Short mmCIF file of C-alpha atoms in Angstrom, two decimals:
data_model
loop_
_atom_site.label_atom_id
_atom_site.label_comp_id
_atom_site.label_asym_id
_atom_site.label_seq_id
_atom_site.Cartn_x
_atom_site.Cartn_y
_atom_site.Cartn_z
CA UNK A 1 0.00 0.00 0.00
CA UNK A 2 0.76 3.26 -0.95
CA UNK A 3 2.25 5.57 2.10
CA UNK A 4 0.70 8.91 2.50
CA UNK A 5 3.32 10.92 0.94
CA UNK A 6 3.31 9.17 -2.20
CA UNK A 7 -0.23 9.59 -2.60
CA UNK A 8 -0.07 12.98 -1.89
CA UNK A 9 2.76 14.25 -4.32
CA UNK A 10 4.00 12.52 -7.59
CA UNK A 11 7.22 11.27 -7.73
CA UNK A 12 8.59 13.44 -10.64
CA UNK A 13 8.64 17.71 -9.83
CA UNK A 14 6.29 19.89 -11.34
CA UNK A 15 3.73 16.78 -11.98
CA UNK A 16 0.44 16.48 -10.42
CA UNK A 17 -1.79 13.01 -10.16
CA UNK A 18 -5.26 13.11 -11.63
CA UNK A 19 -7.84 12.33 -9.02
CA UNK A 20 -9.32 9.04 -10.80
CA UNK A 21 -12.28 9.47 -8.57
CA UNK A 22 -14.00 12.48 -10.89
CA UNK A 23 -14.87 10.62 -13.94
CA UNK A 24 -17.32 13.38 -14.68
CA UNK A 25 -14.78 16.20 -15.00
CA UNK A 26 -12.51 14.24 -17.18
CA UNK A 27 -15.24 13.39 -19.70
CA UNK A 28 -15.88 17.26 -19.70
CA UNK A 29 -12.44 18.20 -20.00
CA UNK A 30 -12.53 15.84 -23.08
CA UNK A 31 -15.39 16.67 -24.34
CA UNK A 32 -14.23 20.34 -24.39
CA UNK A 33 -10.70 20.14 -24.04
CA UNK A 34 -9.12 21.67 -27.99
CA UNK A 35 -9.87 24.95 -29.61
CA UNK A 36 -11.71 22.80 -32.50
CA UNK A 37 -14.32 21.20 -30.53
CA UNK A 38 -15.27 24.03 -28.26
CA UNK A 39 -15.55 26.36 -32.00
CA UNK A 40 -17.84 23.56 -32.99
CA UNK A 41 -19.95 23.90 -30.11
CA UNK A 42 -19.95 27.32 -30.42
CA UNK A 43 -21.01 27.29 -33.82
CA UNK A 44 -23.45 24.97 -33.14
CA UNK A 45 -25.22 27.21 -30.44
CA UNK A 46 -25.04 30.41 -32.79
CA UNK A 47 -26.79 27.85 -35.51
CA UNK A 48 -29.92 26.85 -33.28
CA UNK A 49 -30.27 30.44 -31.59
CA UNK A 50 -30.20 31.59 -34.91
CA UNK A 51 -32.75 28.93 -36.20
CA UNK A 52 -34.89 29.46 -32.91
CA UNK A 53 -35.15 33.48 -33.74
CA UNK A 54 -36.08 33.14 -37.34
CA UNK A 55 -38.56 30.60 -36.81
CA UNK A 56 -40.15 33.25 -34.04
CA UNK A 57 -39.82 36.35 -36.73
CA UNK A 58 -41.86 33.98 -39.31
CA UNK A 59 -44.43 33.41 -36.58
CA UNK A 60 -45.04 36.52 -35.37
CA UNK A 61 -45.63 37.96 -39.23
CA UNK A 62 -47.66 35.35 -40.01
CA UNK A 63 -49.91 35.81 -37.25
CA UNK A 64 -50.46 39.30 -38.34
CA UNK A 65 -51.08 38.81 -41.97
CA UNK A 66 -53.59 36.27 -41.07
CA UNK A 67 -55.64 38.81 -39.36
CA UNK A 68 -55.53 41.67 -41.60
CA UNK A 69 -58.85 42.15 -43.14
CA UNK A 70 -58.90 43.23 -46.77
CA UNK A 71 -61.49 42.84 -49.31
CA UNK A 72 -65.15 43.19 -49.61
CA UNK A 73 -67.06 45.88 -51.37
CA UNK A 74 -66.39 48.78 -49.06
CA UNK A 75 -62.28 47.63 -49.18
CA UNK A 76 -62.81 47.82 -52.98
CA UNK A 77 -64.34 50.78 -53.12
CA UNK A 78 -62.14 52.44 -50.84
CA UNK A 79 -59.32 51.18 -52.77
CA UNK A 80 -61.05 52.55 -56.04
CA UNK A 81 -62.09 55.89 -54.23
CA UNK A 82 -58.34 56.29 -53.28
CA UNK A 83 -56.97 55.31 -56.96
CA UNK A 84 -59.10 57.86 -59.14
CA UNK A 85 -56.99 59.87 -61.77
CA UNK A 86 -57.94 63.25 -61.49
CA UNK A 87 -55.91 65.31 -64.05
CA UNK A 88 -55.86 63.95 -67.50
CA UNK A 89 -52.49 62.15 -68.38
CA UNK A 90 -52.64 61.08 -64.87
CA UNK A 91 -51.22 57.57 -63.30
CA UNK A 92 -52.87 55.03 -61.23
CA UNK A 93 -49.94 54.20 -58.80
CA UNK A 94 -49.15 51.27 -56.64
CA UNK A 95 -46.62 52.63 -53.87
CA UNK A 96 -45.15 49.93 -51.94
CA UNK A 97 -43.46 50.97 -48.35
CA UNK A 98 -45.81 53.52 -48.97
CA UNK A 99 -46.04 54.57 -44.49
CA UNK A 100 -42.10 54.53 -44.80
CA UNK A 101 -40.42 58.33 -45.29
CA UNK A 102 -39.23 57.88 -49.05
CA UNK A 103 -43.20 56.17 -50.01
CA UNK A 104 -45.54 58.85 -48.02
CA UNK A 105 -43.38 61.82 -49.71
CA UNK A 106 -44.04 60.01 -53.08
CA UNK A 107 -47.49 59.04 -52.43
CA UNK A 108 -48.47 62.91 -51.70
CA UNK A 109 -46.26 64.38 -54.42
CA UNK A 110 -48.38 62.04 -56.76
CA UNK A 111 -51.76 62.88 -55.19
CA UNK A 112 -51.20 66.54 -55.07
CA UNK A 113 -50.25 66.07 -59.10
CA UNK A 114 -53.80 64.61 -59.62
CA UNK A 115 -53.04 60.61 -59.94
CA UNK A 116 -54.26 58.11 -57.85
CA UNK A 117 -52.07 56.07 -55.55
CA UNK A 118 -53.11 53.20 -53.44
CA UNK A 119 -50.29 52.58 -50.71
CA UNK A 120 -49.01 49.53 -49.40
CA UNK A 121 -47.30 48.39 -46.58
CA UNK A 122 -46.35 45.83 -43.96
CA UNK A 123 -45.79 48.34 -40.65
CA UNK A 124 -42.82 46.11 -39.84
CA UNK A 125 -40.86 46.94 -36.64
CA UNK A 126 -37.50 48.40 -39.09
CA UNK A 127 -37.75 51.36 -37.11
CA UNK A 128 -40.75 52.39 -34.94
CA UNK A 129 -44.51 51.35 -36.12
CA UNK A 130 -45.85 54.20 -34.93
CA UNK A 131 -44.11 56.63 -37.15
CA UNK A 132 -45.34 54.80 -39.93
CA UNK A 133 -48.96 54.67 -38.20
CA UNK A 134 -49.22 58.65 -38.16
CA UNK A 135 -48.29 59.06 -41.93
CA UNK A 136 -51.17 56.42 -42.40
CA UNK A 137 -53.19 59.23 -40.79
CA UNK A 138 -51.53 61.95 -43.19
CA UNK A 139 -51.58 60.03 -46.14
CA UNK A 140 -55.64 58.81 -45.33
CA UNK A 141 -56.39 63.05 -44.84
CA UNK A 142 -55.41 63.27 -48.28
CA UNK A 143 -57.08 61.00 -49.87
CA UNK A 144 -54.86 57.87 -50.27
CA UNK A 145 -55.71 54.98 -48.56
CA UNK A 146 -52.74 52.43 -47.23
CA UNK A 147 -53.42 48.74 -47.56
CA UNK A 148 -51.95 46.61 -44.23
CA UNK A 149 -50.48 43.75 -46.33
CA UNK A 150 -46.99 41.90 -47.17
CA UNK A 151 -45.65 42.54 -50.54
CA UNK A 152 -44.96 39.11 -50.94
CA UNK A 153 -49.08 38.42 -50.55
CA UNK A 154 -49.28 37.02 -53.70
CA UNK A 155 -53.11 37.12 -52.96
CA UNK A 156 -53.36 40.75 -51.73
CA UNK A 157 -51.48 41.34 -54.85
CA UNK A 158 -53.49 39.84 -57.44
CA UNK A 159 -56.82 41.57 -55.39
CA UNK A 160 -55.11 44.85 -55.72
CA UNK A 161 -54.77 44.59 -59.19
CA UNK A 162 -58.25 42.70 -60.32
CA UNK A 163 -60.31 46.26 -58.24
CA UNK A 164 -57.33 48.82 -60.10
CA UNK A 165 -55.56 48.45 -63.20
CA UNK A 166 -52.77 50.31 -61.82
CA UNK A 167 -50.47 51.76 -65.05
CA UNK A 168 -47.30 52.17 -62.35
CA UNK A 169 -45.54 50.37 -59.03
CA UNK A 170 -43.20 52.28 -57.04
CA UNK A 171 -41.07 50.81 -54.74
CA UNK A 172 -40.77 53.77 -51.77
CA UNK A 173 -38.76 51.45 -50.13
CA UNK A 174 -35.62 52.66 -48.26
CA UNK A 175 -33.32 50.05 -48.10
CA UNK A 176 -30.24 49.27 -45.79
CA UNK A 177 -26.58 50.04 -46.75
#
């Protein structure tokens, strides 16, 4: 047997004996002992959190597009009300982004010229929703009605377009750099 001082320091200087009794902690240190495994797991963990917030992001729009009420004969005729020409020459205009800065500028400039402009726009959270839900306000005061809907609504879409032949689509979409 073993005498205490053996057990207590190795035999060879600046050595140390691994307590065999912590299986646990040596499976651990294994398991995460080189740079490659623990970038691995890292990677890993960025993957699923990254997974785990898109999936939310696709739920939450969902959910909101599948409430939004359009159509029906007042929609339509709102939508035709708001898309009138009313100088002659004059463009019936789809603006897209149309509560965003760049699409409620356009969307007045073209009303105040005489055309009709239907807006459109998903009041995404890019910067704050209520900004874009006061130039709703402005932009309904003047005679242009905004449309709650996802520009990739392939249904909204093809509704738009079967109440208004619309003769142009603007993008008012400010994108990112």
């Amino acid at each position: 047997m073993p005498s205490l001082e053996e057990e207590l320091f190795p035999s060879t200087p600046g050595k140390f004996k691994i307590d065999k009794g912590h299986n646990m902690n040596r499976q651990f240190h294994r398991c995460f002992a080189s740079t490659s495994t623990m970038f691995l797991w890292a990677l890993f963990l960025i993957a699923l959190t990254a997974s785990y917030l898109s999936f939310q992001s696709f739920v939450d729009s969902g959910s909101r597009y599948f409430s939004a009420s359009w159509g029906g004969i007042q929609w339509e005729k709102q939508v035709r009300n708001s898309a009138q020409i009313h100088r002659s020459g004059g463009m019936s205009v789809l603006v897209t982004g149309a509560a965003g800065f760049v699409g409620t500028h356009v969307s007045l400039a073209l009303k105040k010229r005489g055309d009709g402009v239907v807006g459109l726009d998903n009041f995404n959270n890019y910067y704050d929703p209520s900004l874009k839900r006061a130039r709703k306000s402005l932009l309904n005061g003047h005679g242009v009605l905004v449309v709650e809907g996802d520009l990739n609504d392939t249904k909204l879409l093809a509704k738009l377009f079967d109440v208004v032949a619309f003769t142009h689509v603007i993008h008012g979409l400010l994108l990112p750099c």
